[in-house]
mmCIF file of C-alpha atoms in Angstrom:
data_model
loop_
_atom_site.group_PDB
_atom_site.id
_atom_site.type_symbol
_atom_site.label_atom_id
_atom_site.label_comp_id
_atom_site.label_asym_id
_atom_site.label_seq_id
_atom_site.Cartn_x
_atom_site.Cartn_y
_atom_site.Cartn_z
ATOM 1 C CA ASP V 1 9.513 1.330 6.896
ATOM 2 C CA VAL V 2 6.434 2.895 5.374
ATOM 3 C CA LYS V 3 3.214 1.097 5.923
ATOM 4 C CA VAL V 4 -0.392 1.031 4.797
ATOM 5 C CA THR V 5 -2.477 -1.317 6.888
ATOM 6 C CA GLN V 6 -5.881 -2.670 5.986
ATOM 7 C CA SER V 7 -7.948 -3.997 8.835
ATOM 8 C CA SER V 8 -9.161 -7.244 7.331
ATOM 9 C CA ARG V 9 -7.455 -9.497 4.807
ATOM 10 C CA TYR V 10 -10.466 -11.729 4.196
ATOM 11 C CA LEU V 11 -14.142 -11.093 4.834
ATOM 12 C CA VAL V 12 -17.287 -13.024 4.051
ATOM 13 C CA LYS V 13 -20.550 -11.113 4.294
ATOM 14 C CA ARG V 14 -24.163 -11.675 3.347
ATOM 15 C CA THR V 15 -26.157 -9.635 0.870
ATOM 16 C CA GLY V 16 -27.571 -6.540 2.525
ATOM 17 C CA GLU V 17 -25.026 -6.364 5.329
ATOM 18 C CA LYS V 18 -23.134 -3.148 6.047
ATOM 19 C CA VAL V 19 -19.406 -3.561 5.545
ATOM 20 C CA PHE V 20 -16.576 -1.402 6.859
ATOM 21 C CA LEU V 21 -13.095 -1.584 5.423
ATOM 22 C CA GLU V 22 -10.502 0.343 7.362
ATOM 23 C CA CYS V 23 -7.171 1.646 6.118
ATOM 24 C CA VAL V 24 -4.437 3.334 8.132
ATOM 25 C CA GLN V 25 -1.167 4.813 6.874
ATOM 26 C CA ASP V 26 1.767 5.918 8.975
ATOM 27 C CA MET V 27 3.513 8.133 6.421
ATOM 28 C CA ASP V 28 1.615 11.396 6.999
ATOM 29 C CA HIS V 29 0.373 11.283 3.404
ATOM 30 C CA GLU V 30 -2.272 13.734 2.262
ATOM 31 C CA ASN V 31 -3.731 11.528 -0.449
ATOM 32 C CA MET V 32 -5.519 8.266 0.139
ATOM 33 C CA PHE V 33 -7.354 6.030 -2.307
ATOM 34 C CA TRP V 34 -9.677 3.059 -2.434
ATOM 35 C CA TYR V 35 -9.550 0.760 -5.444
ATOM 36 C CA ARG V 36 -11.152 -2.503 -6.335
ATOM 37 C CA GLN V 37 -9.383 -5.032 -8.490
ATOM 38 C CA ASP V 38 -11.174 -7.613 -10.586
ATOM 39 C CA PRO V 39 -9.739 -10.074 -13.120
ATOM 40 C CA GLY V 40 -9.524 -8.551 -16.581
ATOM 41 C CA LEU V 41 -10.602 -5.117 -15.355
ATOM 42 C CA GLY V 42 -7.519 -4.011 -13.487
ATOM 43 C CA LEU V 43 -7.652 -1.511 -10.643
ATOM 44 C CA ARG V 44 -10.613 0.834 -10.634
ATOM 45 C CA LEU V 45 -10.808 3.878 -8.418
ATOM 46 C CA ILE V 46 -13.778 4.010 -6.058
ATOM 47 C CA TYR V 47 -13.027 7.144 -4.034
ATOM 48 C CA PHE V 48 -10.059 9.227 -3.074
ATOM 49 C CA SER V 49 -9.308 11.856 -0.476
ATOM 50 C CA TYR V 50 -6.721 14.605 -0.590
ATOM 51 C CA ASP V 51 -7.290 15.948 2.899
ATOM 52 C CA VAL V 52 -9.131 15.287 6.125
ATOM 53 C CA LYS V 53 -12.896 15.371 5.607
ATOM 54 C CA MET V 54 -12.401 15.805 1.861
ATOM 55 C CA LYS V 55 -13.427 13.151 -0.627
ATOM 56 C CA GLU V 56 -13.836 12.828 -4.338
ATOM 57 C CA LYS V 57 -15.668 10.212 -6.373
ATOM 58 C CA GLY V 58 -13.613 7.982 -8.535
ATOM 59 C CA ASP V 59 -14.762 5.956 -11.507
ATOM 60 C CA ILE V 60 -17.096 3.533 -9.716
ATOM 61 C CA PRO V 61 -18.476 5.159 -6.520
ATOM 62 C CA GLU V 62 -21.970 3.678 -6.737
ATOM 63 C CA GLY V 63 -22.794 1.523 -3.735
ATOM 64 C CA TYR V 64 -19.874 2.867 -1.689
ATOM 65 C CA SER V 65 -19.160 5.722 0.665
ATOM 66 C CA VAL V 66 -16.021 6.815 2.479
ATOM 67 C CA SER V 67 -14.951 8.596 5.618
ATOM 68 C CA ARG V 68 -11.783 10.463 6.424
ATOM 69 C CA GLU V 69 -12.004 11.922 9.906
ATOM 70 C CA LYS V 70 -8.271 11.736 10.564
ATOM 71 C CA LYS V 71 -5.362 12.160 8.205
ATOM 72 C CA GLU V 72 -4.043 8.660 8.705
ATOM 73 C CA ARG V 73 -7.332 6.804 8.351
ATOM 74 C CA PHE V 74 -9.557 6.303 5.310
ATOM 75 C CA SER V 75 -12.565 4.021 5.583
ATOM 76 C CA LEU V 76 -14.627 2.453 2.833
ATOM 77 C CA ILE V 77 -18.248 1.641 3.599
ATOM 78 C CA LEU V 78 -20.608 -0.617 1.723
ATOM 79 C CA GLU V 79 -24.015 0.412 3.012
ATOM 80 C CA SER V 80 -25.778 -2.699 1.734
ATOM 81 C CA ALA V 81 -23.425 -5.280 0.293
ATOM 82 C CA SER V 82 -24.334 -6.983 -2.953
ATOM 83 C CA THR V 83 -22.836 -10.001 -4.683
ATOM 84 C CA ASN V 84 -21.343 -7.827 -7.431
ATOM 85 C CA GLN V 85 -19.201 -6.155 -4.786
ATOM 86 C CA THR V 86 -17.269 -9.373 -4.269
ATOM 87 C CA SER V 87 -13.747 -8.246 -5.084
ATOM 88 C CA MET V 88 -10.265 -7.419 -3.865
ATOM 89 C CA TYR V 89 -10.198 -3.980 -2.269
ATOM 90 C CA LEU V 90 -6.927 -2.105 -2.168
ATOM 91 C CA CYS V 91 -6.181 1.007 -0.151
ATOM 92 C CA ALA V 92 -3.284 3.231 -1.170
ATOM 93 C CA SER V 93 -1.699 6.494 -0.130
ATOM 94 C CA SER V 94 0.666 8.989 -1.702
ATOM 95 C CA LEU V 95 2.470 12.067 -0.487
ATOM 96 C CA ARG V 96 1.842 14.164 -3.565
ATOM 97 C CA ALA V 97 -0.623 14.055 -6.410
ATOM 98 C CA VAL V 98 1.891 12.338 -8.653
ATOM 99 C CA GLY V 99 4.159 10.637 -6.176
ATOM 100 C CA GLU V 100 4.606 6.926 -5.586
ATOM 101 C CA LEU V 101 1.526 5.027 -4.484
ATOM 102 C CA PHE V 102 1.912 2.762 -1.468
ATOM 103 C CA PHE V 103 -0.616 -0.044 -1.184
ATOM 104 C CA GLY V 104 -2.028 -1.999 1.686
ATOM 105 C CA GLU V 105 -2.104 -5.777 1.467
ATOM 106 C CA GLY V 106 -5.673 -5.768 0.264
ATOM 107 C CA SER V 107 -8.999 -6.963 1.638
ATOM 108 C CA ARG V 108 -10.638 -9.808 -0.202
ATOM 109 C CA LEU V 109 -14.399 -9.485 0.250
ATOM 110 C CA THR V 110 -16.866 -12.193 -0.643
ATOM 111 C CA VAL V 111 -20.570 -11.320 -0.556
ATOM 112 C CA LEU V 112 -22.874 -14.328 -0.483
ATOM 113 C CA ARG S 1 -10.854 4.623 -25.050
ATOM 114 C CA LYS S 2 -9.035 3.453 -21.933
ATOM 115 C CA GLU S 3 -6.588 5.839 -20.293
ATOM 116 C CA VAL S 4 -3.870 3.186 -20.185
ATOM 117 C CA GLU S 5 -3.617 0.071 -22.308
ATOM 118 C CA GLN S 6 -1.366 -2.928 -21.934
ATOM 119 C CA ASP S 7 -1.084 -6.268 -23.662
ATOM 120 C CA PRO S 8 -2.351 -8.687 -20.982
ATOM 121 C CA GLY S 9 -0.137 -11.500 -22.231
ATOM 122 C CA PRO S 10 0.548 -14.017 -20.877
ATOM 123 C CA PHE S 11 4.210 -13.901 -21.689
ATOM 124 C CA ASN S 12 5.902 -17.247 -21.056
ATOM 125 C CA VAL S 13 9.660 -17.004 -21.437
ATOM 126 C CA PRO S 14 12.605 -19.249 -20.559
ATOM 127 C CA GLU S 15 15.062 -18.289 -17.874
ATOM 128 C CA GLY S 16 17.717 -15.961 -19.191
ATOM 129 C CA ALA S 17 15.517 -14.507 -21.910
ATOM 130 C CA THR S 18 14.951 -10.818 -22.527
ATOM 131 C CA VAL S 19 11.346 -9.680 -22.504
ATOM 132 C CA ALA S 20 9.768 -6.294 -23.193
ATOM 133 C CA PHE S 21 6.386 -4.880 -22.271
ATOM 134 C CA ASN S 22 4.775 -1.783 -23.742
ATOM 135 C CA CYS S 23 2.031 0.394 -22.421
ATOM 136 C CA THR S 24 0.223 3.223 -24.193
ATOM 137 C CA TYR S 25 -1.555 6.148 -22.561
ATOM 138 C CA SER S 26 -4.156 8.491 -23.984
ATOM 139 C CA ASN S 27 -3.712 11.703 -21.977
ATOM 140 C CA SER S 28 -0.935 13.813 -23.455
ATOM 141 C CA ALA S 29 -0.885 15.875 -20.236
ATOM 142 C CA SER S 30 0.300 12.873 -18.218
ATOM 143 C CA GLN S 31 3.259 13.760 -16.033
ATOM 144 C CA SER S 32 4.321 10.745 -14.054
ATOM 145 C CA PHE S 33 4.852 7.168 -15.126
ATOM 146 C CA PHE S 34 5.517 4.037 -13.160
ATOM 147 C CA TRP S 35 5.873 0.294 -13.448
ATOM 148 C CA TYR S 36 4.465 -1.722 -10.566
ATOM 149 C CA ARG S 37 4.899 -5.404 -9.927
ATOM 150 C CA GLN S 38 2.075 -7.479 -8.470
ATOM 151 C CA ASP S 39 2.553 -11.042 -7.277
ATOM 152 C CA CYS S 40 -0.393 -13.423 -7.170
ATOM 153 C CA ARG S 41 -2.920 -12.383 -4.486
ATOM 154 C CA LYS S 42 -0.636 -9.632 -3.220
ATOM 155 C CA GLU S 43 -0.678 -5.862 -3.438
ATOM 156 C CA PRO S 44 1.110 -3.933 -6.214
ATOM 157 C CA LYS S 45 4.570 -2.659 -5.338
ATOM 158 C CA LEU S 46 6.604 -0.039 -7.131
ATOM 159 C CA LEU S 47 9.172 -1.546 -9.454
ATOM 160 C CA MET S 48 10.452 1.685 -10.928
ATOM 161 C CA SER S 49 9.471 5.177 -11.908
ATOM 162 C CA VAL S 50 9.931 6.096 -15.554
ATOM 163 C CA TYR S 51 11.777 9.269 -16.433
ATOM 164 C CA SER S 52 11.949 11.134 -19.725
ATOM 165 C CA SER S 53 15.584 10.230 -20.168
ATOM 166 C CA GLY S 54 14.919 6.563 -19.471
ATOM 167 C CA ASN S 55 16.279 4.759 -16.477
ATOM 168 C CA GLU S 56 17.870 1.491 -15.555
ATOM 169 C CA ASP S 57 17.919 -0.551 -12.380
ATOM 170 C CA GLY S 58 19.970 -3.682 -12.692
ATOM 171 C CA ARG S 59 18.293 -5.977 -15.206
ATOM 172 C CA PHE S 60 15.340 -3.625 -15.633
ATOM 173 C CA THR S 61 15.182 -0.710 -18.056
ATOM 174 C CA ALA S 62 12.251 1.662 -18.404
ATOM 175 C CA GLN S 63 11.740 4.093 -21.271
ATOM 176 C CA LEU S 64 9.261 6.848 -22.009
ATOM 177 C CA ASN S 65 8.271 8.039 -25.464
ATOM 178 C CA ARG S 66 6.135 11.153 -25.070
ATOM 179 C CA ALA S 67 5.676 11.708 -28.801
ATOM 180 C CA SER S 68 4.082 8.307 -29.245
ATOM 181 C CA GLN S 69 2.645 8.221 -25.737
ATOM 182 C CA TYR S 70 4.001 4.921 -24.594
ATOM 183 C CA ILE S 71 6.258 3.554 -21.925
ATOM 184 C CA SER S 72 8.191 0.340 -21.981
ATOM 185 C CA LEU S 73 9.811 -2.063 -19.564
ATOM 186 C CA LEU S 74 12.681 -4.317 -20.589
ATOM 187 C CA ILE S 75 13.762 -7.221 -18.417
ATOM 188 C CA ARG S 76 17.085 -8.824 -19.266
ATOM 189 C CA ASP S 77 18.332 -12.228 -18.122
ATOM 190 C CA SER S 78 14.910 -13.223 -16.766
ATOM 191 C CA LYS S 79 14.797 -15.058 -13.451
ATOM 192 C CA LEU S 80 12.129 -17.385 -12.134
ATOM 193 C CA SER S 81 11.442 -14.785 -9.452
ATOM 194 C CA ASP S 82 10.451 -12.255 -12.117
ATOM 195 C CA SER S 83 7.206 -14.171 -12.656
ATOM 196 C CA ALA S 84 4.458 -11.714 -11.760
ATOM 197 C CA THR S 85 1.996 -9.267 -13.261
ATOM 198 C CA TYR S 86 3.477 -5.930 -14.314
ATOM 199 C CA LEU S 87 1.214 -2.896 -14.093
ATOM 200 C CA CYS S 88 1.722 0.298 -16.021
ATOM 201 C CA VAL S 89 0.606 3.375 -14.054
ATOM 202 C CA VAL S 90 0.212 6.905 -15.378
ATOM 203 C CA SER S 91 -0.691 10.085 -13.565
ATOM 204 C CA ALA S 92 -1.526 13.606 -14.651
ATOM 205 C CA ASN S 93 -0.977 16.558 -12.381
ATOM 206 C CA THR S 94 -4.677 17.106 -11.983
ATOM 207 C CA GLY S 95 -7.294 15.288 -10.000
ATOM 208 C CA ASN S 96 -4.944 13.312 -7.798
ATOM 209 C CA GLN S 97 -5.680 10.306 -9.942
ATOM 210 C CA PHE S 98 -3.534 7.457 -11.109
ATOM 211 C CA TYR S 99 -4.518 5.376 -14.124
ATOM 212 C CA PHE S 100 -3.677 1.700 -14.255
ATOM 213 C CA GLY S 101 -3.260 -0.694 -17.100
ATOM 214 C CA THR S 102 -4.846 -4.094 -16.619
ATOM 215 C CA GLY S 103 -1.411 -5.637 -16.229
ATOM 216 C CA THR S 104 0.815 -7.948 -18.237
ATOM 217 C CA SER S 105 1.350 -11.448 -16.917
ATOM 218 C CA LEU S 106 4.868 -12.850 -17.081
ATOM 219 C CA THR S 107 5.866 -16.424 -16.338
ATOM 220 C CA VAL S 108 9.535 -17.340 -16.468
ATOM 221 C CA ILE S 109 9.986 -21.037 -17.167
ATOM 222 C CA PRO S 110 12.964 -23.099 -15.948
#
Protein backbone atom coordinates (compact mmCIF):
# COMPACT_ATOMS: atom_id res chain seq x y z
CA ASP A 1 0.00 0.00 0.00
CA VAL A 2 1.38 3.37 -0.99
CA LYS A 3 2.17 5.72 1.80
CA VAL A 4 3.09 9.32 2.49
CA THR A 5 4.04 9.86 6.10
CA GLN A 6 4.24 13.19 7.88
CA SER A 7 6.28 13.26 11.03
CA SER A 8 3.93 15.16 13.30
CA ARG A 9 0.14 15.25 13.30
CA TYR A 10 -0.17 18.10 15.80
CA LEU A 11 2.34 20.73 16.82
CA VAL A 12 2.16 23.78 19.03
CA LYS A 13 4.98 26.29 18.69
CA ARG A 14 5.72 29.80 19.88
CA THR A 15 6.24 32.82 17.68
CA GLY A 16 9.83 32.99 16.47
CA GLU A 17 10.57 29.29 16.87
CA LYS A 18 12.07 27.29 14.01
CA VAL A 19 9.75 24.53 12.86
CA PHE A 20 10.57 21.43 10.83
CA LEU A 21 7.89 19.40 9.12
CA GLU A 22 9.09 16.14 7.66
CA CYS A 23 7.49 14.11 4.90
CA VAL A 24 8.53 10.69 3.63
CA GLN A 25 7.06 8.71 0.73
CA ASP A 26 7.71 5.09 -0.09
CA MET A 27 6.54 5.09 -3.71
CA ASP A 28 9.75 6.27 -5.42
CA HIS A 29 7.91 9.35 -6.69
CA GLU A 30 9.86 12.14 -8.35
CA ASN A 31 7.46 14.92 -7.43
CA MET A 32 6.74 16.09 -3.92
CA PHE A 33 4.67 19.03 -2.72
CA TRP A 34 3.91 21.04 0.37
CA TYR A 35 0.52 22.70 0.69
CA ARG A 36 -1.25 24.57 3.41
CA GLN A 37 -4.99 24.39 3.79
CA ASP A 38 -7.06 27.10 5.43
CA PRO A 39 -10.85 27.41 5.68
CA GLY A 40 -12.31 29.20 2.68
CA LEU A 41 -8.96 29.33 0.88
CA GLY A 42 -8.53 25.72 -0.11
CA LEU A 43 -5.12 24.16 -0.67
CA ARG A 44 -2.33 26.55 -1.57
CA LEU A 45 1.02 25.39 -2.86
CA ILE A 46 4.03 26.47 -0.82
CA TYR A 47 6.86 24.65 -2.59
CA PHE A 48 7.34 21.64 -4.78
CA SER A 49 10.25 19.50 -5.86
CA TYR A 50 10.60 17.40 -8.98
CA ASP A 51 13.94 15.85 -8.15
CA VAL A 52 16.52 15.52 -5.42
CA LYS A 53 17.99 18.89 -4.49
CA MET A 54 15.57 20.63 -6.85
CA LYS A 55 12.85 22.94 -5.61
CA GLU A 56 10.42 25.41 -7.04
CA LYS A 57 8.39 28.11 -5.33
CA GLY A 58 4.69 27.70 -5.29
CA ASP A 59 2.08 30.37 -4.75
CA ILE A 60 2.91 31.29 -1.14
CA PRO A 61 6.61 30.57 -0.41
CA GLU A 62 7.22 33.57 1.83
CA GLY A 63 8.29 32.56 5.32
CA TYR A 64 9.06 28.97 4.28
CA SER A 65 11.96 27.00 2.91
CA VAL A 66 12.33 23.37 1.88
CA SER A 67 14.94 20.67 1.64
CA ARG A 68 15.09 17.58 -0.51
CA GLU A 69 18.34 15.75 0.11
CA LYS A 70 16.91 12.31 -0.66
CA LYS A 71 14.26 11.28 -3.13
CA GLU A 72 11.89 9.96 -0.50
CA ARG A 73 12.09 12.88 1.91
CA PHE A 74 10.85 16.46 1.55
CA SER A 75 11.08 18.80 4.51
CA LEU A 76 9.31 22.09 5.10
CA ILE A 77 11.03 24.62 7.33
CA LEU A 78 9.56 27.66 9.01
CA GLU A 79 12.61 29.70 9.95
CA SER A 80 10.75 31.92 12.40
CA ALA A 81 7.18 30.86 12.98
CA SER A 82 4.47 33.49 13.05
CA THR A 83 0.84 33.30 14.13
CA ASN A 84 -0.36 33.62 10.53
CA GLN A 85 1.36 30.32 9.78
CA THR A 86 -1.12 28.49 11.98
CA SER A 87 -2.63 26.06 9.51
CA MET A 88 -2.98 22.49 8.29
CA TYR A 89 0.08 21.48 6.29
CA LEU A 90 -0.27 18.71 3.74
CA CYS A 91 2.55 16.90 1.99
CA ALA A 92 1.85 15.08 -1.26
CA SER A 93 3.73 13.14 -3.90
CA SER A 94 3.07 12.07 -7.46
CA LEU A 95 4.85 9.85 -9.94
CA ARG A 96 4.38 12.10 -12.94
CA ALA A 97 3.61 15.76 -13.43
CA VAL A 98 -0.06 15.01 -13.99
CA GLY A 99 -0.51 11.75 -12.16
CA GLU A 100 -2.54 11.10 -9.03
CA LEU A 101 -1.50 13.02 -5.94
CA PHE A 102 -1.06 11.00 -2.76
CA PHE A 103 -1.36 12.95 0.48
CA GLY A 104 0.02 12.49 3.94
CA GLU A 105 -2.33 12.73 6.89
CA GLY A 106 -1.45 16.34 7.47
CA SER A 107 0.30 18.29 10.22
CA ARG A 108 -1.83 20.73 12.14
CA LEU A 109 0.42 23.55 13.35
CA THR A 110 -0.62 26.12 15.90
CA VAL A 111 1.69 29.09 16.47
CA LEU A 112 1.03 30.98 19.69
CA ARG B 1 -9.39 34.96 -11.65
CA LYS B 2 -8.90 31.70 -9.78
CA GLU B 3 -7.56 28.72 -11.70
CA VAL B 4 -10.34 26.47 -10.41
CA GLU B 5 -13.70 27.52 -9.04
CA GLN B 6 -16.29 25.51 -7.19
CA ASP B 7 -19.53 26.31 -5.45
CA PRO B 8 -18.63 25.85 -1.76
CA GLY B 9 -22.15 24.79 -0.85
CA PRO B 10 -23.08 23.49 1.61
CA PHE B 11 -25.26 20.95 -0.10
CA ASN B 12 -27.63 19.25 2.34
CA VAL B 13 -29.49 16.39 0.71
CA PRO B 14 -31.63 13.51 1.98
CA GLU B 15 -30.45 9.94 1.71
CA GLY B 16 -31.18 8.49 -1.69
CA ALA B 17 -31.06 11.83 -3.47
CA THR B 18 -29.00 12.59 -6.55
CA VAL B 19 -26.62 15.52 -6.26
CA ALA B 20 -24.32 17.16 -8.80
CA PHE B 21 -21.30 19.38 -8.36
CA ASN B 22 -19.66 21.50 -11.04
CA CYS B 23 -16.22 22.96 -11.23
CA THR B 24 -14.85 25.42 -13.78
CA TYR B 25 -11.21 25.89 -14.74
CA SER B 26 -9.53 28.81 -16.46
CA ASN B 27 -6.52 27.25 -18.20
CA SER B 28 -7.53 25.79 -21.55
CA ALA B 29 -4.23 23.88 -21.63
CA SER B 30 -5.25 21.79 -18.61
CA GLN B 31 -4.68 18.10 -19.23
CA SER B 32 -5.67 16.14 -16.18
CA PHE B 33 -8.75 16.37 -14.01
CA PHE B 34 -9.63 14.74 -10.75
CA TRP B 35 -12.21 14.67 -8.00
CA TYR B 36 -10.87 14.19 -4.49
CA ARG B 37 -12.84 13.52 -1.35
CA GLN B 38 -11.80 15.03 1.97
CA ASP B 39 -13.36 14.00 5.26
CA CYS B 40 -13.33 16.39 8.21
CA ARG B 41 -9.77 16.90 9.53
CA LYS B 42 -8.38 14.27 7.19
CA GLU B 43 -6.26 14.38 4.07
CA PRO B 44 -7.77 14.48 0.55
CA LYS B 45 -8.06 11.12 -1.19
CA LEU B 46 -8.62 10.45 -4.85
CA LEU B 47 -12.24 9.70 -5.64
CA MET B 48 -11.88 9.45 -9.39
CA SER B 49 -9.99 10.77 -12.36
CA VAL B 50 -12.04 12.47 -15.05
CA TYR B 51 -11.59 11.42 -18.64
CA SER B 52 -12.72 13.14 -21.83
CA SER B 53 -15.25 10.43 -22.52
CA GLY B 54 -16.66 10.62 -19.01
CA ASN B 55 -16.41 7.82 -16.53
CA GLU B 56 -18.50 6.03 -13.98
CA ASP B 57 -17.66 4.20 -10.79
CA GLY B 58 -20.68 2.74 -9.10
CA ARG B 59 -22.90 5.59 -7.94
CA PHE B 60 -20.40 8.22 -9.06
CA THR B 61 -20.18 9.70 -12.55
CA ALA B 62 -17.63 12.27 -13.66
CA GLN B 63 -17.82 14.30 -16.86
CA LEU B 64 -15.50 16.71 -18.61
CA ASN B 65 -16.59 19.49 -20.95
CA ARG B 66 -13.48 20.96 -22.55
CA ALA B 67 -15.37 23.47 -24.68
CA SER B 68 -16.94 25.08 -21.64
CA GLN B 69 -14.03 24.25 -19.36
CA TYR B 70 -15.87 22.53 -16.60
CA ILE B 71 -16.00 19.17 -14.93
CA SER B 72 -18.85 17.66 -13.01
CA LEU B 73 -19.46 14.98 -10.43
CA LEU B 74 -22.81 13.25 -10.07
CA ILE B 75 -23.62 11.16 -7.02
CA ARG B 76 -26.69 8.95 -7.26
CA ASP B 77 -28.54 7.32 -4.37
CA SER B 78 -26.65 9.36 -1.76
CA LYS B 79 -25.52 7.58 1.39
CA LEU B 80 -24.79 9.04 4.79
CA SER B 81 -21.17 8.03 4.25
CA ASP B 82 -20.95 10.33 1.23
CA SER B 83 -20.92 13.32 3.58
CA ALA B 84 -17.58 15.03 2.96
CA THR B 85 -15.96 17.87 1.07
CA TYR B 86 -15.36 17.21 -2.62
CA LEU B 87 -12.35 18.90 -4.20
CA CYS B 88 -11.95 19.54 -7.89
CA VAL B 89 -8.31 19.28 -9.03
CA VAL B 90 -6.90 20.32 -12.39
CA SER B 91 -3.40 19.97 -13.75
CA ALA B 92 -1.62 21.23 -16.84
CA ASN B 93 1.36 19.44 -18.27
CA THR B 94 3.68 22.23 -17.29
CA GLY B 95 5.12 23.26 -13.98
CA ASN B 96 4.28 20.10 -12.09
CA GLN B 97 1.44 21.98 -10.48
CA PHE B 98 -2.02 20.93 -9.48
CA TYR B 99 -4.77 23.49 -8.97
CA PHE B 100 -7.43 22.93 -6.36
CA GLY B 101 -10.91 24.25 -5.97
CA THR B 102 -11.88 25.33 -2.48
CA GLY B 103 -14.15 22.31 -2.18
CA THR B 104 -17.88 21.67 -2.05
CA SER B 105 -19.34 20.53 1.23
CA LEU B 106 -21.93 17.76 1.11
CA THR B 107 -24.04 16.56 4.02
CA VAL B 108 -26.38 13.65 3.48
CA ILE B 109 -29.25 13.73 5.96
CA PRO B 110 -31.07 10.62 7.23
